[in-house]
PDB file of C-alpha atoms in Angstrom:
ATOM      1  CA  MET A  25     -47.029 -93.250  47.002  1.00  0.00           C
ATOM      2  CA  ALA A  26     -47.971 -94.818  50.341  1.00  0.00           C
ATOM      3  CA  ARG A  27     -45.460 -97.221  51.866  1.00  0.00           C
ATOM      4  CA  ILE A  28     -45.611 -99.682  54.724  1.00  0.00           C
ATOM      5  CA  ARG A  29     -43.882 -98.370  57.876  1.00  0.00           C
ATOM      6  CA  THR A  30     -43.556 -99.471  61.505  1.00  0.00           C
ATOM      7  CA  ILE A  31     -44.343 -97.828  64.851  1.00  0.00           C
ATOM      8  CA  LYS A  32     -42.340 -98.558  67.990  1.00  0.00           C
ATOM      9  CA  PRO A  33     -44.211 -98.820  71.329  1.00  0.00           C
ATOM     10  CA  GLU A  34     -42.218 -95.945  72.823  1.00  0.00           C
ATOM     11  CA  PHE A  35     -43.624 -93.630  70.168  1.00  0.00           C
ATOM     12  CA  PHE A  36     -46.796 -93.149  72.211  1.00  0.00           C
ATOM     13  CA  THR A  37     -44.979 -91.886  75.323  1.00  0.00           C
ATOM     14  CA  SER A  38     -42.322 -89.766  73.598  1.00  0.00           C
ATOM     15  CA  GLU A  39     -42.243 -86.192  74.923  1.00  0.00           C
ATOM     16  CA  ASP A  40     -42.195 -84.819  71.391  1.00  0.00           C
ATOM     17  CA  ILE A  41     -45.285 -86.808  70.457  1.00  0.00           C
ATOM     18  CA  VAL A  42     -47.479 -86.211  73.535  1.00  0.00           C
ATOM     19  CA  SER A  43     -46.921 -82.457  73.185  1.00  0.00           C
ATOM     20  CA  ILE A  44     -48.833 -82.288  69.908  1.00  0.00           C
ATOM     21  CA  SER A  45     -52.537 -82.877  69.274  1.00  0.00           C
ATOM     22  CA  PRO A  46     -53.900 -86.377  68.582  1.00  0.00           C
ATOM     23  CA  LEU A  47     -54.649 -85.654  64.920  1.00  0.00           C
ATOM     24  CA  ALA A  48     -51.189 -84.137  64.452  1.00  0.00           C
ATOM     25  CA  ARG A  49     -49.747 -87.412  65.785  1.00  0.00           C
ATOM     26  CA  LEU A  50     -51.758 -89.332  63.215  1.00  0.00           C
ATOM     27  CA  LEU A  51     -50.646 -86.976  60.458  1.00  0.00           C
ATOM     28  CA  TYR A  52     -47.033 -87.426  61.567  1.00  0.00           C
ATOM     29  CA  ILE A  53     -47.393 -91.185  61.139  1.00  0.00           C
ATOM     30  CA  ALA A  54     -48.883 -90.502  57.707  1.00  0.00           C
ATOM     31  CA  THR A  55     -45.764 -88.617  56.662  1.00  0.00           C
ATOM     32  CA  TRP A  56     -43.766 -91.781  57.263  1.00  0.00           C
ATOM     33  CA  CYS A  57     -45.905 -93.567  54.699  1.00  0.00           C
ATOM     34  CA  GLU A  58     -45.359 -90.730  52.237  1.00  0.00           C
ATOM     35  CA  ALA A  59     -41.607 -90.458  52.796  1.00  0.00           C
ATOM     36  CA  ASP A  60     -39.064 -92.340  50.701  1.00  0.00           C
ATOM     37  CA  LYS A  61     -36.368 -94.551  52.216  1.00  0.00           C
ATOM     38  CA  GLU A  62     -34.334 -91.465  53.212  1.00  0.00           C
ATOM     39  CA  GLY A  63     -37.243 -89.784  54.986  1.00  0.00           C
ATOM     40  CA  ARG A  64     -37.840 -87.213  52.249  1.00  0.00           C
ATOM     41  CA  LEU A  65     -41.202 -86.288  50.751  1.00  0.00           C
ATOM     42  CA  ALA A  66     -43.023 -83.686  48.725  1.00  0.00           C
ATOM     43  CA  TRP A  67     -44.784 -81.385  51.174  1.00  0.00           C
ATOM     44  CA  LYS A  68     -48.420 -81.203  50.024  1.00  0.00           C
ATOM     45  CA  PRO A  69     -50.733 -80.596  53.013  1.00  0.00           C
ATOM     46  CA  ARG A  70     -53.919 -80.894  50.922  1.00  0.00           C
ATOM     47  CA  THR A  71     -52.824 -84.257  49.574  1.00  0.00           C
ATOM     48  CA  LEU A  72     -52.010 -85.502  53.074  1.00  0.00           C
ATOM     49  CA  LYS A  73     -55.470 -84.425  54.215  1.00  0.00           C
ATOM     50  CA  MET A  74     -57.225 -86.228  51.369  1.00  0.00           C
ATOM     51  CA  ARG A  75     -55.226 -89.427  51.737  1.00  0.00           C
ATOM     52  CA  TYR A  76     -54.975 -89.829  55.503  1.00  0.00           C
ATOM     53  CA  LEU A  77     -57.635 -87.673  57.167  1.00  0.00           C
ATOM     54  CA  PRO A  78     -60.440 -87.751  54.566  1.00  0.00           C
ATOM     55  CA  SER A  79     -63.360 -87.755  56.989  1.00  0.00           C
ATOM     56  CA  ASP A  80     -61.877 -85.600  59.767  1.00  0.00           C
ATOM     57  CA  ASN A  81     -63.180 -82.061  60.196  1.00  0.00           C
ATOM     58  CA  CYS A  82     -59.818 -80.392  60.828  1.00  0.00           C
ATOM     59  CA  ASN A  83     -57.514 -77.710  59.508  1.00  0.00           C
ATOM     60  CA  VAL A  84     -54.584 -79.475  57.919  1.00  0.00           C
ATOM     61  CA  ASP A  85     -52.495 -76.274  57.853  1.00  0.00           C
ATOM     62  CA  ASP A  86     -52.676 -76.081  61.638  1.00  0.00           C
ATOM     63  CA  LEU A  87     -51.707 -79.743  61.956  1.00  0.00           C
ATOM     64  CA  CYS A  88     -48.772 -79.297  59.598  1.00  0.00           C
ATOM     65  CA  ALA A  89     -47.685 -76.226  61.585  1.00  0.00           C
ATOM     66  CA  GLU A  90     -47.598 -78.413  64.713  1.00  0.00           C
ATOM     67  CA  LEU A  91     -45.264 -80.861  63.019  1.00  0.00           C
ATOM     68  CA  THR A  92     -42.883 -78.244  61.631  1.00  0.00           C
ATOM     69  CA  SER A  93     -42.795 -76.005  64.720  1.00  0.00           C
ATOM     70  CA  SER A  94     -41.943 -79.024  66.897  1.00  0.00           C
ATOM     71  CA  GLY A  95     -39.141 -80.092  64.543  1.00  0.00           C
ATOM     72  CA  LEU A  96     -40.744 -83.456  63.798  1.00  0.00           C
ATOM     73  CA  VAL A  97     -40.802 -82.453  60.126  1.00  0.00           C
ATOM     74  CA  VAL A  98     -38.347 -79.998  58.576  1.00  0.00           C
ATOM     75  CA  LEU A  99     -39.138 -78.121  55.377  1.00  0.00           C
ATOM     76  CA  TYR A 100     -36.422 -77.447  52.824  1.00  0.00           C
ATOM     77  CA  GLY A 101     -35.914 -76.693  49.160  1.00  0.00           C
ATOM     78  CA  ASP A 102     -38.917 -75.943  46.972  1.00  0.00           C
ATOM     79  CA  GLY A 103     -41.911 -77.700  48.495  1.00  0.00           C
ATOM     80  CA  LEU A 104     -39.966 -80.568  50.095  1.00  0.00           C
ATOM     81  CA  ALA A 105     -39.790 -81.957  53.627  1.00  0.00           C
ATOM     82  CA  HIS A 106     -37.511 -84.219  55.623  1.00  0.00           C
ATOM     83  CA  ILE A 107     -38.193 -86.358  58.719  1.00  0.00           C
ATOM     84  CA  PRO A 108     -35.136 -86.217  61.005  1.00  0.00           C
ATOM     85  CA  GLY A 109     -33.936 -89.601  62.251  1.00  0.00           C
ATOM     86  CA  PHE A 110     -36.212 -91.460  59.830  1.00  0.00           C
ATOM     87  CA  ALA A 111     -33.579 -93.902  58.543  1.00  0.00           C
ATOM     88  CA  LYS A 112     -32.506 -94.737  62.103  1.00  0.00           C
ATOM     89  CA  HIS A 113     -35.998 -95.674  63.290  1.00  0.00           C
ATOM     90  CA  GLN A 114     -37.431 -97.381  60.210  1.00  0.00           C
ATOM     91  CA  HIS A 115     -36.454-100.758  58.812  1.00  0.00           C
ATOM     92  CA  VAL A 116     -36.825-100.018  55.109  1.00  0.00           C
ATOM     93  CA  ASN A 117     -37.255-102.735  52.519  1.00  0.00           C
ATOM     94  CA  PRO A 118     -33.860-102.927  50.771  1.00  0.00           C
ATOM     95  CA  ARG A 119     -35.674-103.275  47.436  1.00  0.00           C
ATOM     96  CA  GLU A 120     -37.346 -99.904  47.884  1.00  0.00           C
ATOM     97  CA  SER A 121     -36.307 -97.388  45.237  1.00  0.00           C
ATOM     98  CA  LYS A 122     -33.592 -94.871  46.007  1.00  0.00           C
ATOM     99  CA  SER A 123     -34.664 -91.341  46.809  1.00  0.00           C
ATOM    100  CA  VAL A 124     -35.025 -89.051  43.801  1.00  0.00           C
ATOM    101  CA  LEU A 125     -35.322 -85.975  45.987  1.00  0.00           C
ATOM    102  CA  PRO A 126     -32.278 -83.807  46.800  1.00  0.00           C
ATOM    103  CA  GLU A 127     -30.523 -84.330  50.103  1.00  0.00           C
ATOM    104  CA  PRO A 128     -31.249 -81.757  52.812  1.00  0.00           C
ATOM    105  CA  THR A 129     -28.288 -79.748  54.080  1.00  0.00           C
ATOM    106  CA  THR A 130     -26.378 -80.993  57.103  1.00  0.00           C
ATOM    107  CA  HIS A 131     -28.107 -78.794  59.649  1.00  0.00           C
ATOM    108  CA  VAL A 132     -31.547 -80.056  58.662  1.00  0.00           C
ATOM    109  CA  ASP A 133     -30.689 -83.468  60.006  1.00  0.00           C
ATOM    110  CA  ARG A 134     -30.107 -82.087  63.480  1.00  0.00           C
ATOM    111  CA  LYS A 135     -33.511 -82.168  65.090  1.00  0.00           C
ATOM    112  CA  PRO A 136     -34.322 -78.903  66.884  1.00  0.00           C
ATOM    113  CA  SER A 137     -34.713 -79.142  70.630  1.00  0.00           C
ATOM    114  CA  HIS A 138     -38.250 -79.548  71.889  1.00  0.00           C
ATOM    115  CA  ILE A 139     -40.068 -76.401  72.979  1.00  0.00           C
ATOM    116  CA  PRO A 140     -41.263 -77.190  76.507  1.00  0.00           C
ATOM    117  CA  ARG A 141     -44.967 -76.812  77.161  1.00  0.00           C
ATOM    118  CA  ASP A 142     -44.371 -74.198  79.874  1.00  0.00           C
ATOM    119  CA  ILE A 143     -42.494 -71.988  77.447  1.00  0.00           C
ATOM    120  CA  ARG A 144     -45.275 -72.330  74.896  1.00  0.00           C
ATOM    121  CA  ASP A 145     -47.784 -71.342  77.540  1.00  0.00           C
ATOM    122  CA  ASP A 146     -45.639 -68.400  78.671  1.00  0.00           C
ATOM    123  CA  ILE A 147     -45.389 -67.050  75.124  1.00  0.00           C
ATOM    124  CA  MET A 148     -49.132 -67.375  74.595  1.00  0.00           C
ATOM    125  CA  ALA A 149     -49.797 -65.616  77.953  1.00  0.00           C
ATOM    126  CA  ARG A 150     -47.220 -62.889  77.280  1.00  0.00           C
ATOM    127  CA  ASP A 151     -48.775 -62.070  73.900  1.00  0.00           C
ATOM    128  CA  GLU A 152     -52.313 -62.700  75.209  1.00  0.00           C
ATOM    129  CA  GLY A 153     -52.951 -65.312  72.529  1.00  0.00           C
ATOM    130  CA  ARG A 154     -53.103 -62.629  69.843  1.00  0.00           C
ATOM    131  CA  CYS A 155     -51.011 -61.935  66.784  1.00  0.00           C
ATOM    132  CA  VAL A 156     -48.384 -59.328  67.668  1.00  0.00           C
ATOM    133  CA  ARG A 157     -48.674 -57.892  64.189  1.00  0.00           C
ATOM    134  CA  CYS A 158     -52.370 -57.593  63.419  1.00  0.00           C
ATOM    135  CA  GLY A 159     -53.972 -58.337  66.780  1.00  0.00           C
ATOM    136  CA  SER A 160     -56.052 -61.244  65.462  1.00  0.00           C
ATOM    137  CA  ASP A 161     -56.781 -64.249  67.665  1.00  0.00           C
ATOM    138  CA  ASP A 162     -57.531 -66.472  64.645  1.00  0.00           C
ATOM    139  CA  HIS A 163     -55.527 -69.723  65.002  1.00  0.00           C
ATOM    140  CA  PRO A 164     -52.639 -68.238  67.051  1.00  0.00           C
ATOM    141  CA  GLN A 165     -49.334 -69.978  66.370  1.00  0.00           C
ATOM    142  CA  LEU A 166     -45.802 -69.757  67.750  1.00  0.00           C
ATOM    143  CA  ASP A 167     -43.459 -68.083  65.302  1.00  0.00           C
ATOM    144  CA  HIS A 168     -39.638 -67.949  65.270  1.00  0.00           C
ATOM    145  CA  ILE A 169     -38.573 -64.331  64.650  1.00  0.00           C
ATOM    146  CA  LEU A 170     -35.288 -65.615  63.196  1.00  0.00           C
ATOM    147  CA  PRO A 171     -36.571 -68.593  61.139  1.00  0.00           C
ATOM    148  CA  GLN A 172     -35.345 -72.061  62.023  1.00  0.00           C
ATOM    149  CA  SER A 173     -34.035 -72.398  58.471  1.00  0.00           C
ATOM    150  CA  CYS A 174     -31.629 -69.548  59.343  1.00  0.00           C
ATOM    151  CA  GLY A 175     -30.626 -71.159  62.646  1.00  0.00           C
ATOM    152  CA  GLY A 176     -33.228 -69.469  64.810  1.00  0.00           C
ATOM    153  CA  PRO A 177     -33.321 -71.134  68.255  1.00  0.00           C
ATOM    154  CA  HIS A 178     -36.259 -72.249  70.392  1.00  0.00           C
ATOM    155  CA  VAL A 179     -35.808 -69.548  73.042  1.00  0.00           C
ATOM    156  CA  VAL A 180     -38.279 -67.061  74.531  1.00  0.00           C
ATOM    157  CA  GLU A 181     -36.511 -64.096  72.931  1.00  0.00           C
ATOM    158  CA  ASN A 182     -36.966 -65.636  69.482  1.00  0.00           C
ATOM    159  CA  LEU A 183     -40.612 -66.691  69.911  1.00  0.00           C
ATOM    160  CA  ARG A 184     -43.824 -64.759  69.493  1.00  0.00           C
ATOM    161  CA  VAL A 185     -47.476 -65.288  68.590  1.00  0.00           C
ATOM    162  CA  LEU A 186     -48.695 -64.728  65.046  1.00  0.00           C
ATOM    163  CA  CYS A 187     -52.055 -65.583  63.534  1.00  0.00           C
ATOM    164  CA  ARG A 188     -52.117 -68.236  60.854  1.00  0.00           C
ATOM    165  CA  SER A 189     -52.353 -65.661  58.047  1.00  0.00           C
ATOM    166  CA  CYS A 190     -49.397 -63.542  59.170  1.00  0.00           C
ATOM    167  CA  ASN A 191     -47.292 -66.613  59.936  1.00  0.00           C
ATOM    168  CA  ALA A 192     -47.986 -68.279  56.590  1.00  0.00           C
ATOM    169  CA  GLY A 193     -47.079 -65.076  54.768  1.00  0.00           C
ATOM    170  CA  ARG A 194     -43.637 -64.690  56.317  1.00  0.00           C
ATOM    171  CA  PRO A 195     -40.687 -65.144  53.930  1.00  0.00           C
ATOM    172  CA  VAL A 196     -37.878 -67.335  55.237  1.00  0.00           C
ATOM    173  CA  SER A 197     -34.916 -66.179  53.168  1.00  0.00           C
ATOM    174  CA  GLY A 198     -33.539 -63.576  50.785  1.00  0.00           C
ATOM    175  CA  LYS A 199     -34.597 -59.955  50.491  1.00  0.00           C
ATOM    176  CA  GLY A 200     -38.146 -60.889  51.471  1.00  0.00           C
ATOM    177  CA  LEU A 201     -36.900 -61.960  54.897  1.00  0.00           C
ATOM    178  CA  ASP A 202     -34.780 -58.803  55.227  1.00  0.00           C
ATOM    179  CA  ASP A 203     -37.798 -56.635  54.465  1.00  0.00           C
ATOM    180  CA  ASP A 204     -40.016 -58.645  56.807  1.00  0.00           C
ATOM    181  CA  LEU A 205     -37.587 -58.275  59.719  1.00  0.00           C
ATOM    182  CA  ALA A 206     -37.221 -54.556  59.012  1.00  0.00           C
ATOM    183  CA  LYS A 207     -40.938 -54.121  59.775  1.00  0.00           C
ATOM    184  CA  ASP A 208     -40.066 -54.876  63.396  1.00  0.00           C
ATOM    185  CA  GLY A 209     -36.855 -52.846  63.414  1.00  0.00           C
ATOM    186  CA  LEU A 210     -34.709 -55.992  63.162  1.00  0.00           C
ATOM    187  CA  SER A 211     -32.062 -57.300  60.792  1.00  0.00           C
ATOM    188  CA  LEU A 212     -30.768 -60.744  59.931  1.00  0.00           C
ATOM    189  CA  LYS A 213     -27.206 -59.763  60.813  1.00  0.00           C
ATOM    190  CA  ASN A 214     -28.121 -58.458  64.280  1.00  0.00           C
ATOM    191  CA  LEU A 215     -30.254 -61.491  65.065  1.00  0.00           C
ATOM    192  CA  ARG A 216     -27.445 -63.855  64.094  1.00  0.00           C
ATOM    193  CA  VAL A 217     -25.108 -61.996  66.423  1.00  0.00           C
ATOM    194  CA  LYS A 218     -27.706 -61.946  69.210  1.00  0.00           C
ATOM    195  CA  PHE A 219     -28.292 -65.717  69.060  1.00  0.00           C
ATOM    196  CA  GLY A 220     -24.722 -66.694  68.200  1.00  0.00           C
ATOM    197  CA  VAL A 221     -25.582 -68.154  64.821  1.00  0.00           C
ATOM    198  CA  ASP A 222     -22.688 -69.070  62.541  1.00  0.00           C
ATOM    199  CA  ALA A 223     -24.099 -68.381  59.063  1.00  0.00           C
ATOM    200  CA  SER A 224     -21.287 -70.335  57.388  1.00  0.00           C
ATOM    201  CA  ASN A 225     -22.706 -73.586  58.788  1.00  0.00           C
ATOM    202  CA  LEU A 226     -26.241 -73.020  57.602  1.00  0.00           C
ATOM    203  CA  ASP A 227     -28.262 -73.380  54.434  1.00  0.00           C
ATOM    204  CA  LEU A 228     -29.716 -69.861  54.345  1.00  0.00           C
ATOM    205  CA  HIS A 229     -31.912 -70.825  51.433  1.00  0.00           C
ATOM    206  CA  ALA A 230     -33.494 -73.856  53.039  1.00  0.00           C
ATOM    207  CA  GLN A 231     -36.962 -72.830  51.875  1.00  0.00           C
ATOM    208  CA  VAL A 232     -35.896 -70.551  49.073  1.00  0.00           C
ATOM    209  CA  GLY A 233     -38.742 -71.707  46.838  1.00  0.00           C
ATOM    210  CA  ARG A 234     -41.165 -69.409  48.653  1.00  0.00           C
ATOM    211  CA  GLU A 235     -38.986 -66.416  47.841  1.00  0.00           C
ATOM    212  CA  GLY A 236     -38.463 -67.169  44.204  1.00  0.00           C
ATOM    213  CA  LYS A 237     -34.704 -67.093  44.717  1.00  0.00           C
ATOM    214  CA  GLY A 238     -32.438 -69.598  43.054  1.00  0.00           C
ATOM    215  CA  ARG A 239     -34.500 -69.043  39.910  1.00  0.00           C
ATOM    216  CA  GLU A 240     -32.427 -66.210  38.515  1.00  0.00           C
ATOM    217  CA  GLY A 241     -30.078 -66.588  35.593  1.00  0.00           C
ATOM    218  CA  ASN A 242     -31.708 -69.740  34.297  1.00  0.00           C
ATOM    219  CA  SER A 243     -30.552 -69.798  30.686  1.00  0.00           C
ATOM    220  CA  ASP A 244     -31.832 -72.107  27.999  1.00  0.00           C
ATOM    221  CA  ALA A 245     -28.684 -74.152  28.479  1.00  0.00           C
ATOM    222  CA  SER A 246     -29.358 -74.732  32.181  1.00  0.00           C
ATOM    223  CA  ARG A 247     -32.967 -75.621  31.406  1.00  0.00           C
ATOM    224  CA  GLN A 248     -31.762 -78.103  28.827  1.00  0.00           C
ATOM    225  CA  ASP A 249     -29.513 -79.640  31.464  1.00  0.00           C
ATOM    226  CA  GLY A 250     -32.584 -80.091  33.639  1.00  0.00           C
ATOM    227  CA  PHE A 251     -34.383 -81.524  30.646  1.00  0.00           C
ATOM    228  CA  GLU A 252     -31.796 -84.257  30.256  1.00  0.00           C
ATOM    229  CA  GLU A 253     -32.505 -85.331  33.857  1.00  0.00           C
ATOM    230  CA  PHE A 254     -36.203 -85.363  33.045  1.00  0.00           C
ATOM    231  CA  TRP A 255     -35.641 -87.274  29.811  1.00  0.00           C
ATOM    232  CA  GLU A 256     -33.515 -89.923  31.504  1.00  0.00           C
ATOM    233  CA  ALA A 257     -36.158 -90.465  34.194  1.00  0.00           C
ATOM    234  CA  TYR A 258     -39.223 -90.470  31.936  1.00  0.00           C
ATOM    235  CA  PRO A 259     -40.229 -94.004  30.814  1.00  0.00           C
ATOM    236  CA  SER A 260     -41.386 -92.996  27.327  1.00  0.00           C
ATOM    237  CA  LYS A 261     -38.686 -91.816  24.931  1.00  0.00           C
ATOM    238  CA  LYS A 262     -40.846 -90.385  22.133  1.00  0.00           C
ATOM    239  CA  ALA A 263     -40.700 -87.026  20.320  1.00  0.00           C
ATOM    240  CA  LYS A 264     -37.747 -85.583  22.185  1.00  0.00           C
ATOM    241  CA  PRO A 265     -37.719 -82.205  20.352  1.00  0.00           C
ATOM    242  CA  ALA A 266     -41.378 -81.636  21.238  1.00  0.00           C
ATOM    243  CA  ALA A 267     -40.674 -82.629  24.817  1.00  0.00           C
ATOM    244  CA  LEU A 268     -37.724 -80.187  25.038  1.00  0.00           C
ATOM    245  CA  LYS A 269     -39.938 -77.368  23.752  1.00  0.00           C
ATOM    246  CA  ALA A 270     -42.630 -78.260  26.310  1.00  0.00           C
ATOM    247  CA  PHE A 271     -40.015 -78.451  29.078  1.00  0.00           C
ATOM    248  CA  LYS A 272     -38.817 -74.904  28.351  1.00  0.00           C
ATOM    249  CA  THR A 273     -42.373 -73.593  28.121  1.00  0.00           C
ATOM    250  CA  ALA A 274     -43.341 -75.212  31.451  1.00  0.00           C
ATOM    251  CA  LYS A 275     -40.559 -73.276  33.248  1.00  0.00           C
ATOM    252  CA  ILE A 276     -40.095 -76.069  35.754  1.00  0.00           C
ATOM    253  CA  ASN A 277     -36.900 -74.683  37.277  1.00  0.00           C
ATOM    254  CA  GLY A 278     -36.979 -75.320  41.066  1.00  0.00           C
ATOM    255  CA  ASN A 279     -39.815 -77.828  40.691  1.00  0.00           C
ATOM    256  CA  LEU A 280     -37.610 -80.384  38.938  1.00  0.00           C
ATOM    257  CA  PRO A 281     -37.174 -82.540  42.088  1.00  0.00           C
ATOM    258  CA  LEU A 282     -40.959 -82.743  42.447  1.00  0.00           C
ATOM    259  CA  VAL A 283     -41.347 -83.646  38.784  1.00  0.00           C
ATOM    260  CA  LEU A 284     -38.754 -86.406  39.083  1.00  0.00           C
ATOM    261  CA  ALA A 285     -40.364 -87.679  42.268  1.00  0.00           C
ATOM    262  CA  HIS A 286     -43.790 -87.824  40.596  1.00  0.00           C
ATOM    263  CA  ILE A 287     -42.346 -89.676  37.598  1.00  0.00           C
ATOM    264  CA  GLY A 288     -40.669 -92.143  39.962  1.00  0.00           C
ATOM    265  CA  VAL A 289     -44.013 -92.867  41.577  1.00  0.00           C
ATOM    266  CA  MET A 290     -45.993 -93.095  38.354  1.00  0.00           C
ATOM    267  CA  ALA A 291     -43.404 -95.237  36.573  1.00  0.00           C
ATOM    268  CA  SER A 292     -44.268 -98.154  38.886  1.00  0.00           C
ATOM    269  CA  SER A 293     -48.008 -97.490  38.996  1.00  0.00           C
ATOM    270  CA  GLU A 294     -50.607 -99.761  37.454  1.00  0.00           C
ATOM    271  CA  GLY A 295     -51.698 -97.063  35.032  1.00  0.00           C
ATOM    272  CA  TRP A 296     -48.262 -96.623  33.507  1.00  0.00           C
ATOM    273  CA  THR A 297     -47.152-100.266  33.569  1.00  0.00           C
ATOM    274  CA  LYS A 298     -50.355-101.728  32.129  1.00  0.00           C
ATOM    275  CA  ASN A 299     -49.979-103.385  28.726  1.00  0.00           C
ATOM    276  CA  GLY A 300     -46.265-102.764  28.613  1.00  0.00           C
ATOM    277  CA  GLY A 301     -46.544 -99.034  29.259  1.00  0.00           C
ATOM    278  CA  GLN A 302     -49.139 -98.425  26.556  1.00  0.00           C
ATOM    279  CA  PHE A 303     -50.842 -95.686  28.575  1.00  0.00           C
ATOM    280  CA  VAL A 304     -47.778 -93.636  29.552  1.00  0.00           C
ATOM    281  CA  PRO A 305     -48.439 -90.099  28.257  1.00  0.00           C
ATOM    282  CA  MET A 306     -46.185 -88.646  25.623  1.00  0.00           C
ATOM    283  CA  PRO A 307     -43.429 -86.645  27.365  1.00  0.00           C
ATOM    284  CA  ALA A 308     -44.637 -83.371  25.826  1.00  0.00           C
ATOM    285  CA  THR A 309     -48.211 -84.117  26.929  1.00  0.00           C
ATOM    286  CA  TYR A 310     -47.054 -84.785  30.477  1.00  0.00           C
ATOM    287  CA  LEU A 311     -45.233 -81.448  30.553  1.00  0.00           C
ATOM    288  CA  ASN A 312     -47.861 -79.353  28.795  1.00  0.00           C
ATOM    289  CA  GLN A 313     -50.593 -80.613  31.123  1.00  0.00           C
ATOM    290  CA  ARG A 314     -48.323 -80.268  34.193  1.00  0.00           C
ATOM    291  CA  ARG A 315     -49.234 -83.791  35.295  1.00  0.00           C
ATOM    292  CA  TRP A 316     -46.782 -83.668  38.219  1.00  0.00           C
ATOM    293  CA  GLU A 317     -49.198 -81.313  39.949  1.00  0.00           C
ATOM    294  CA  ASP A 318     -51.805 -84.039  40.189  1.00  0.00           C
ATOM    295  CA  ASP A 319     -52.519 -84.475  43.895  1.00  0.00           C
ATOM    296  CA  ALA A 320     -52.715 -88.244  44.129  1.00  0.00           C
ATOM    297  CA  ALA A 321     -50.717 -91.003  42.549  1.00  0.00           C
ATOM    298  CA  PRO A 322     -51.635 -94.679  42.864  1.00  0.00           C
ATOM    299  CA  ASN A 323     -49.562 -97.188  44.761  1.00  0.00           C
ATOM    300  CA  PRO A 324     -47.047 -99.204  42.766  1.00  0.00           C
ATOM    301  CA  VAL A 325     -48.202-102.618  41.720  1.00  0.00           C
ATOM    302  CA  SER A 326     -45.385-104.334  43.605  1.00  0.00           C
ATOM    303  CA  GLU A 327     -46.494-102.929  46.971  1.00  0.00           C
ATOM    304  CA  ARG A 328     -50.216-103.675  46.782  1.00  0.00           C
ATOM    305  CA  LYS A 329     -50.369-106.142  49.595  1.00  0.00           C
ATOM    306  CA  TRP A 330     -51.459-106.006  53.196  1.00  0.00           C
ATOM    307  CA  ILE A 331     -49.536-108.859  54.831  1.00  0.00           C
TER     308      ILE A 331
END
């Protein structure tokens, strides 16, 4: 759901902003429109591209990487993102709905320090603009050896060049991260010691959805607990047993926040409010067809105005 947001004049001369490409700046503004009143949003690069850069010949993955590597957007949870300082800089309509997405951990709200341009250039020159793993020069990107989600700092010793493919394939938590670091003769424990990271103050599963962790031990009882959250949020209360069966079959698990966010958007949309909610899908139908994975959702009726 797109929302009306404001831009301050100093935005255009901010050091963080001028260090990224023009299209990345535009995409950053677009994330404000996608974010709820707490600065949280579902992280769907393809959707952002279709909604806000439909006619631009660009690689949205590269643009998103610019936003996350600079700390302007911080990823967390299972496919979620947070914009640090959002609530401080935006005057949100008090009637705007409360966030239905989970709150990021404390450290996410602390915006990482900016990586100076000279350091970026030094890293690129040191690694000759090529991936240190496969040698490719396809879309070279700066990578944090110890991921930011684990407290990895923006220092030369923790930065290197990876191609887009190798960077995108890196795990950020769990055994996958341990195995990935072992490829380079490193370990999470040693890196924490090296960079003085206090693991007790960090959410070491900030992007755990990529690793499949946090999905173990999900009994039918825990799924039913999640179902009650779904049932409470869903506007149509029909055929609950069929909906429960569909909920278990769908194996939503870590995607529940995204499902609830999608329902929150659709519940105020024209399609679901028309004729007193006549066209709201049956709960089981919504789940069986995985409707929450639809890329685009219309704007709510109450916000369809330009001035």
